[in-house]
mmCIF file of C-alpha atoms in Angstrom:
data_model
loop_
_atom_site.group_PDB
_atom_site.id
_atom_site.type_symbol
_atom_site.label_atom_id
_atom_site.label_comp_id
_atom_site.label_asym_id
_atom_site.label_seq_id
_atom_site.Cartn_x
_atom_site.Cartn_y
_atom_site.Cartn_z
ATOM 1 C CA MET A 1 -0.045 -0.531 0.321
ATOM 2 C CA ALA A 2 1.098 3.416 -1.024
ATOM 3 C CA LYS A 3 2.893 5.420 2.048
ATOM 4 C CA LEU A 4 0.110 7.995 3.267
ATOM 5 C CA LYS A 5 1.609 12.109 3.422
ATOM 6 C CA TYR A 6 -0.428 13.067 5.716
ATOM 7 C CA PRO A 7 -1.948 10.781 9.070
ATOM 8 C CA MET A 8 -4.868 9.048 8.918
ATOM 9 C CA GLU A 9 -5.586 10.198 12.424
ATOM 10 C CA ARG A 10 -6.455 13.660 10.893
ATOM 11 C CA PHE A 11 -9.218 12.969 8.968
ATOM 12 C CA ASP A 12 -12.901 11.466 10.728
ATOM 13 C CA ASN A 13 -14.554 9.360 8.743
ATOM 14 C CA LEU A 14 -17.426 12.367 7.538
ATOM 15 C CA THR A 15 -13.890 13.936 5.467
ATOM 16 C CA LEU A 16 -12.155 10.033 4.464
ATOM 17 C CA ALA A 17 -16.498 9.477 3.003
ATOM 18 C CA GLN A 18 -15.768 13.395 1.052
ATOM 19 C CA LYS A 19 -12.549 12.626 -0.200
ATOM 20 C CA CYS A 20 -14.068 9.778 -2.158
ATOM 21 C CA THR A 21 -13.628 11.062 -6.116
ATOM 22 C CA ARG A 22 -15.584 8.392 -7.574
ATOM 23 C CA CYS A 23 -12.851 7.526 -9.970
ATOM 24 C CA GLY A 24 -13.994 3.616 -10.055
ATOM 25 C CA THR A 25 -10.719 1.592 -8.472
ATOM 26 C CA CYS A 26 -12.366 -0.361 -6.582
ATOM 27 C CA ARG A 27 -14.790 -1.203 -8.310
ATOM 28 C CA MET A 28 -12.066 -3.861 -10.813
ATOM 29 C CA VAL A 29 -8.532 -5.130 -11.187
ATOM 30 C CA TYR A 30 -6.916 -3.833 -13.922
ATOM 31 C CA ALA A 31 -7.603 -5.680 -16.621
ATOM 32 C CA ASP A 32 -3.805 -7.119 -17.396
ATOM 33 C CA ASN A 33 -3.555 -8.298 -14.255
ATOM 34 C CA THR A 34 -6.090 -10.901 -14.990
ATOM 35 C CA ALA A 35 -7.002 -13.891 -17.584
ATOM 36 C CA SER A 36 -9.961 -12.653 -18.471
ATOM 37 C CA VAL A 37 -12.507 -9.487 -17.479
ATOM 38 C CA ARG A 38 -15.281 -11.933 -16.144
ATOM 39 C CA PHE A 39 -12.050 -12.546 -13.097
ATOM 40 C CA SER A 40 -12.344 -8.516 -13.106
ATOM 41 C CA TYR A 41 -15.119 -7.655 -11.014
ATOM 42 C CA GLN A 42 -14.155 -7.028 -7.196
ATOM 43 C CA CYS A 43 -16.425 -5.292 -5.202
ATOM 44 C CA PRO A 44 -19.771 -8.039 -4.935
ATOM 45 C CA SER A 45 -22.574 -6.749 -4.188
ATOM 46 C CA GLY A 46 -22.284 -3.962 -7.165
ATOM 47 C CA THR A 47 -21.642 -7.118 -8.861
ATOM 48 C CA ARG A 48 -24.598 -8.263 -7.728
ATOM 49 C CA TYR A 49 -26.895 -5.534 -7.961
ATOM 50 C CA LYS A 50 -25.499 -3.175 -10.469
ATOM 51 C CA PHE A 51 -26.545 0.189 -9.198
ATOM 52 C CA GLU A 52 -23.837 2.619 -8.339
ATOM 53 C CA SER A 53 -25.850 2.673 -4.602
ATOM 54 C CA PHE A 54 -23.974 -0.512 -3.976
ATOM 55 C CA TYR A 55 -20.711 -0.132 -5.524
ATOM 56 C CA PRO A 56 -17.809 1.382 -2.833
ATOM 57 C CA PRO A 57 -17.997 5.668 -4.261
ATOM 58 C CA GLY A 58 -21.872 5.409 -4.067
ATOM 59 C CA ARG A 59 -21.725 4.221 -0.977
ATOM 60 C CA MET A 60 -19.250 7.329 0.306
ATOM 61 C CA TYR A 61 -22.021 9.404 -1.576
ATOM 62 C CA LEU A 62 -24.525 8.104 1.604
ATOM 63 C CA ALA A 63 -22.278 8.188 3.833
ATOM 64 C CA THR A 64 -21.769 11.572 3.101
ATOM 65 C CA GLU A 65 -24.870 12.667 3.620
ATOM 66 C CA LEU A 66 -26.173 10.080 6.373
ATOM 67 C CA TYR A 67 -23.429 11.600 8.347
ATOM 68 C CA THR A 68 -24.845 15.644 7.665
ATOM 69 C CA GLY A 69 -28.309 14.303 8.200
ATOM 70 C CA ARG A 70 -29.459 14.955 4.692
ATOM 71 C CA LEU A 71 -30.358 11.701 4.779
ATOM 72 C CA GLU A 72 -32.205 9.969 6.876
ATOM 73 C CA TRP A 73 -31.852 6.592 7.991
ATOM 74 C CA SER A 74 -34.479 3.774 5.385
ATOM 75 C CA ASP A 75 -35.105 -0.173 5.240
ATOM 76 C CA HIS A 76 -33.606 0.495 1.993
ATOM 77 C CA LEU A 77 -30.414 2.211 2.836
ATOM 78 C CA MET A 78 -30.408 -0.904 5.385
ATOM 79 C CA LYS A 79 -30.108 -3.645 2.331
ATOM 80 C CA ILE A 80 -27.002 -0.852 0.485
ATOM 81 C CA MET A 81 -25.032 -1.212 3.870
ATOM 82 C CA PHE A 82 -25.547 -4.618 4.995
ATOM 83 C CA ALA A 83 -24.869 -6.107 1.092
ATOM 84 C CA CYS A 84 -21.279 -5.212 1.501
ATOM 85 C CA THR A 85 -19.483 -8.532 2.629
ATOM 86 C CA LEU A 86 -16.657 -5.693 4.581
ATOM 87 C CA CYS A 87 -13.999 -8.202 2.077
ATOM 88 C CA GLY A 88 -11.751 -5.010 2.607
ATOM 89 C CA SER A 89 -10.913 -5.208 -1.435
ATOM 90 C CA CYS A 90 -11.996 -1.389 -2.092
ATOM 91 C CA SER A 91 -10.098 -0.364 0.540
ATOM 92 C CA GLU A 92 -7.200 -1.912 -0.645
ATOM 93 C CA LEU A 93 -7.157 -1.246 -3.864
ATOM 94 C CA CYS A 94 -7.995 2.425 -2.951
ATOM 95 C CA GLY A 95 -4.861 3.053 -0.186
ATOM 96 C CA LYS A 96 -3.171 2.848 -4.147
ATOM 97 C CA VAL A 97 -4.544 5.991 -4.782
ATOM 98 C CA ASN A 98 -6.506 8.027 -2.883
ATOM 99 C CA ILE A 99 -6.603 7.483 1.562
ATOM 100 C CA ILE A 100 -10.267 6.285 1.851
ATOM 101 C CA THR A 101 -11.712 2.796 3.511
ATOM 102 C CA PRO A 102 -14.618 1.848 3.135
ATOM 103 C CA CYS A 103 -14.976 -0.499 4.602
ATOM 104 C CA GLU A 104 -14.628 1.313 8.867
ATOM 105 C CA ILE A 105 -16.765 3.738 7.074
ATOM 106 C CA ILE A 106 -19.711 1.366 6.769
ATOM 107 C CA GLU A 107 -18.384 -0.251 9.613
ATOM 108 C CA ASP A 108 -19.011 3.022 11.680
ATOM 109 C CA LEU A 109 -22.563 4.099 9.997
ATOM 110 C CA ARG A 110 -23.761 0.227 10.517
ATOM 111 C CA SER A 111 -23.163 1.127 14.267
ATOM 112 C CA ILE A 112 -25.059 4.349 13.991
ATOM 113 C CA ALA A 113 -27.720 2.698 13.124
ATOM 114 C CA PHE A 114 -27.753 0.418 15.542
ATOM 115 C CA LYS A 115 -27.935 3.006 18.331
ATOM 116 C CA LYS A 116 -30.772 4.776 16.329
ATOM 117 C CA GLY A 117 -32.702 0.840 16.833
ATOM 118 C CA LYS A 118 -31.873 -0.293 13.140
ATOM 119 C CA LEU A 119 -32.115 -3.579 12.972
ATOM 120 C CA LEU A 120 -32.769 -6.509 10.039
ATOM 121 C CA PRO A 121 -34.531 -9.431 10.287
ATOM 122 C CA GLY A 122 -32.408 -11.775 11.645
ATOM 123 C CA HIS A 123 -30.305 -9.576 13.572
ATOM 124 C CA LYS A 124 -32.793 -9.786 16.803
ATOM 125 C CA SER A 125 -32.514 -13.085 16.854
ATOM 126 C CA ILE A 126 -28.095 -13.431 16.974
ATOM 127 C CA LEU A 127 -27.597 -10.486 18.760
ATOM 128 C CA ASP A 128 -30.619 -13.072 22.063
ATOM 129 C CA SER A 129 -28.000 -15.955 20.885
ATOM 130 C CA LEU A 130 -24.895 -14.506 21.861
ATOM 131 C CA LYS A 131 -26.965 -13.229 24.818
ATOM 132 C CA THR A 132 -28.167 -16.384 26.001
ATOM 133 C CA TYR A 133 -25.382 -19.528 24.431
ATOM 134 C CA ASP A 134 -22.820 -17.141 23.660
ATOM 135 C CA ASN A 135 -23.087 -17.540 20.161
ATOM 136 C CA PRO A 136 -25.044 -16.998 16.900
ATOM 137 C CA TRP A 137 -26.371 -19.493 15.932
ATOM 138 C CA LEU A 138 -28.844 -20.378 18.784
ATOM 139 C CA GLN A 139 -26.275 -24.120 19.665
ATOM 140 C CA PRO A 140 -25.929 -24.285 23.095
ATOM 141 C CA ARG A 141 -22.461 -23.888 24.600
ATOM 142 C CA SER A 142 -22.230 -27.789 25.224
ATOM 143 C CA SER A 143 -21.905 -28.180 21.297
ATOM 144 C CA ARG A 144 -18.968 -26.239 20.976
ATOM 145 C CA LYS A 145 -17.192 -29.828 21.777
ATOM 146 C CA ARG A 146 -19.160 -32.475 20.772
ATOM 147 C CA TRP A 147 -17.053 -32.193 17.124
ATOM 148 C CA THR A 148 -13.923 -33.758 19.833
ATOM 149 C CA ARG A 149 -16.063 -37.054 19.833
ATOM 150 C CA LYS A 150 -14.937 -38.243 16.636
ATOM 151 C CA LEU A 151 -11.324 -37.903 17.680
ATOM 152 C CA ASP A 152 -8.625 -41.309 18.893
ATOM 153 C CA PHE A 153 -7.507 -38.471 21.149
ATOM 154 C CA LYS A 154 -8.195 -36.388 24.029
ATOM 155 C CA ILE A 155 -8.036 -32.898 23.569
ATOM 156 C CA LYS A 156 -6.361 -31.128 26.535
ATOM 157 C CA ASP A 157 -8.579 -28.503 28.497
ATOM 158 C CA ALA A 158 -6.415 -25.357 28.004
ATOM 159 C CA ALA A 159 -8.464 -24.033 31.814
ATOM 160 C CA LYS A 160 -7.247 -26.241 33.735
ATOM 161 C CA GLU A 161 -4.160 -27.719 31.754
ATOM 162 C CA LYS A 162 -0.988 -25.925 30.691
ATOM 163 C CA VAL A 163 -0.802 -25.645 27.537
ATOM 164 C CA ASP A 164 1.821 -23.912 25.002
ATOM 165 C CA VAL A 165 -0.484 -23.076 22.203
ATOM 166 C CA LEU A 166 -4.461 -22.971 21.878
ATOM 167 C CA TYR A 167 -6.809 -23.391 19.117
ATOM 168 C CA TYR A 168 -8.847 -20.583 18.916
ATOM 169 C CA VAL A 169 -12.089 -22.451 17.225
ATOM 170 C CA GLY A 170 -14.621 -19.887 17.286
ATOM 171 C CA CYS A 171 -18.046 -20.399 16.705
ATOM 172 C CA THR A 172 -18.965 -21.989 12.895
ATOM 173 C CA THR A 173 -16.515 -23.912 12.904
ATOM 174 C CA SER A 174 -17.468 -25.778 16.192
ATOM 175 C CA LEU A 175 -20.602 -25.695 15.826
ATOM 176 C CA ASP A 176 -21.108 -26.617 11.748
ATOM 177 C CA ALA A 177 -21.372 -29.553 10.964
ATOM 178 C CA GLU A 178 -19.849 -29.394 7.390
ATOM 179 C CA LEU A 179 -16.763 -26.884 9.096
ATOM 180 C CA GLN A 180 -16.440 -29.755 12.457
ATOM 181 C CA LYS A 181 -14.206 -30.889 9.906
ATOM 182 C CA THR A 182 -11.803 -27.892 9.897
ATOM 183 C CA ALA A 183 -11.293 -28.362 13.555
ATOM 184 C CA ILE A 184 -10.134 -32.339 13.087
ATOM 185 C CA ALA A 185 -8.392 -31.592 10.466
ATOM 186 C CA THR A 186 -6.496 -28.990 12.677
ATOM 187 C CA ALA A 187 -6.283 -30.585 15.750
ATOM 188 C CA GLU A 188 -5.091 -34.178 14.459
ATOM 189 C CA LEU A 189 -2.103 -32.215 12.225
ATOM 190 C CA LEU A 190 -1.672 -30.851 15.697
ATOM 191 C CA HIS A 191 -1.307 -33.436 17.428
ATOM 192 C CA ASN A 192 1.256 -35.360 15.098
ATOM 193 C CA ALA A 193 3.647 -33.247 15.689
ATOM 194 C CA GLY A 194 3.688 -33.259 19.196
ATOM 195 C CA VAL A 195 2.246 -29.373 20.029
ATOM 196 C CA ASN A 196 1.515 -28.994 23.538
ATOM 197 C CA PHE A 197 -1.866 -27.716 22.417
ATOM 198 C CA GLY A 198 -5.495 -27.344 24.208
ATOM 199 C CA ILE A 199 -9.092 -25.909 23.629
ATOM 200 C CA LEU A 200 -11.522 -23.962 25.820
ATOM 201 C CA GLY A 201 -14.791 -26.152 24.904
ATOM 202 C CA ASN A 202 -17.810 -24.738 26.524
ATOM 203 C CA LYS A 203 -16.060 -21.887 28.005
ATOM 204 C CA GLU A 204 -15.131 -20.222 24.885
ATOM 205 C CA LEU A 205 -16.208 -16.932 24.369
ATOM 206 C CA CYS A 206 -17.304 -15.757 20.636
ATOM 207 C CA CYS A 207 -15.046 -13.691 19.989
ATOM 208 C CA GLY A 208 -17.492 -11.013 19.240
ATOM 209 C CA SER A 209 -17.183 -9.756 15.672
ATOM 210 C CA THR A 210 -20.796 -10.872 14.209
ATOM 211 C CA ALA A 211 -21.910 -8.088 16.780
ATOM 212 C CA ARG A 212 -19.267 -5.397 15.727
ATOM 213 C CA ARG A 213 -20.521 -6.168 11.965
ATOM 214 C CA ILE A 214 -23.841 -5.987 12.882
ATOM 215 C CA GLY A 215 -22.951 -2.618 14.762
ATOM 216 C CA ALA A 216 -23.426 -3.405 18.081
ATOM 217 C CA LYS A 217 -20.240 -1.811 19.713
ATOM 218 C CA SER A 218 -20.734 -1.628 22.808
ATOM 219 C CA ILE A 219 -21.229 -5.725 22.817
ATOM 220 C CA TRP A 220 -17.884 -7.040 20.570
ATOM 221 C CA ASP A 221 -16.571 -4.326 23.417
ATOM 222 C CA GLU A 222 -17.773 -6.164 25.951
ATOM 223 C CA TYR A 223 -16.791 -9.893 24.181
ATOM 224 C CA ALA A 224 -13.559 -8.058 23.579
ATOM 225 C CA LYS A 225 -12.871 -7.054 27.316
ATOM 226 C CA ASN A 226 -13.787 -10.659 28.483
ATOM 227 C CA ASN A 227 -11.977 -12.300 26.192
ATOM 228 C CA ILE A 228 -8.718 -10.543 26.238
ATOM 229 C CA ARG A 229 -8.938 -11.578 30.285
ATOM 230 C CA GLN A 230 -9.831 -14.926 29.816
ATOM 231 C CA LEU A 231 -7.337 -15.412 27.313
ATOM 232 C CA ASN A 232 -3.877 -13.844 29.645
ATOM 233 C CA GLU A 233 -5.232 -15.302 32.504
ATOM 234 C CA LEU A 234 -4.255 -18.953 30.274
ATOM 235 C CA GLY A 235 -0.428 -18.386 29.970
ATOM 236 C CA VAL A 236 -0.425 -19.298 26.869
ATOM 237 C CA LYS A 237 2.646 -18.199 23.598
ATOM 238 C CA THR A 238 0.309 -18.771 20.179
ATOM 239 C CA ILE A 239 -3.151 -18.567 19.819
ATOM 240 C CA ILE A 240 -4.717 -19.958 16.673
ATOM 241 C CA THR A 241 -8.158 -19.491 14.720
ATOM 242 C CA ALA A 242 -10.162 -21.194 12.620
ATOM 243 C CA CYS A 243 -11.222 -18.986 10.102
ATOM 244 C CA ALA A 244 -9.979 -15.689 9.200
ATOM 245 C CA GLY A 245 -12.950 -14.018 10.769
ATOM 246 C CA CYS A 246 -12.014 -15.152 14.139
ATOM 247 C CA TYR A 247 -8.207 -14.010 13.534
ATOM 248 C CA ARG A 248 -9.209 -10.648 12.036
ATOM 249 C CA THR A 249 -10.894 -10.190 15.152
ATOM 250 C CA LEU A 250 -8.480 -10.867 17.767
ATOM 251 C CA TYR A 251 -5.887 -9.488 15.480
ATOM 252 C CA GLU A 252 -6.402 -6.269 14.190
ATOM 253 C CA GLU A 253 -9.622 -5.243 16.424
ATOM 254 C CA TYR A 254 -9.266 -6.543 20.077
ATOM 255 C CA PRO A 255 -6.204 -3.883 19.994
ATOM 256 C CA GLU A 256 -8.644 -1.205 20.873
ATOM 257 C CA ALA A 257 -9.700 -2.251 23.976
ATOM 258 C CA GLY A 258 -6.618 -3.851 24.970
ATOM 259 C CA ALA A 259 -3.989 -5.988 24.757
ATOM 260 C CA LEU A 260 -3.676 -10.108 24.035
ATOM 261 C CA GLU A 261 -0.425 -11.099 25.295
ATOM 262 C CA ALA A 262 -0.072 -14.334 22.914
ATOM 263 C CA GLU A 263 0.876 -14.293 19.366
ATOM 264 C CA VAL A 264 -2.250 -14.642 16.972
ATOM 265 C CA LEU A 265 -1.851 -17.030 13.463
ATOM 266 C CA THR A 266 -4.459 -19.069 11.882
ATOM 267 C CA GLY A 267 -4.441 -22.064 11.836
ATOM 268 C CA MET A 268 -2.760 -22.297 8.114
ATOM 269 C CA GLU A 269 -0.117 -19.912 9.133
ATOM 270 C CA TYR A 270 1.110 -22.090 12.140
ATOM 271 C CA VAL A 271 0.496 -25.035 10.210
ATOM 272 C CA GLN A 272 3.810 -23.991 7.942
ATOM 273 C CA ARG A 273 5.439 -22.854 10.431
ATOM 274 C CA LEU A 274 5.108 -26.580 11.815
ATOM 275 C CA ILE A 275 6.496 -27.805 8.369
ATOM 276 C CA GLU A 276 9.027 -25.065 8.495
ATOM 277 C CA GLU A 277 10.392 -26.999 11.237
ATOM 278 C CA GLY A 278 10.396 -30.185 10.235
ATOM 279 C CA ARG A 279 7.802 -31.599 12.605
ATOM 280 C CA LEU A 280 5.520 -32.380 9.839
#
């Protein structure tokens, strides 16, 4: 990413939104870098809905109007802001020609909408599930470690036994039947490599990512602080995650709430390390 002439802290989100020049760089990658133009489309929601308001430039125009109060929230505006998958492509591409981070602005607008009581269908059940079960999938806490029954060895309970590595499995990988295969495969690799690792099982909390994407920053903040305290008390050297969502939340966003003492890696990063060390 190009080095900025001015530090980002100088600009608030309104100013950043106003700095969008509608150049369209965030829409597509350059054609000569792809095998075909059909692989060049970068914005999932813009490609899906094909209206300017669903592309980052259109959202930055709407953001300016929302920040200044010239536009009020509506159901259609909620659809536009939540159609964004927060994949980060626009922010990455814009960083090469401008200084805008559309994803951060969209997340900020979602938090403003949440404070105004604006929710999409399904958001309330997710938040209720987080409150009741500490996961967004309406699954009991006891379900978090059911996948371990398919292993032919016992995984250590990191809350009771001293381990060097914590496998932070996360809500979706723990509870989704298809993704549990990832948890099983990762645990088997760690076991075969002789890694002293464990999981928190039923004591594992949601990382809070879902709450943050909905705009419930206060709920995310509570999860972040509770997780940071719990994870630091374990005294582990390394935390590995099963999914990119947990990784982003722990590695990039938790510093806003406090410091994790352990290094945070994705499962694949740690497997690569084990390969380089000759342990796999």
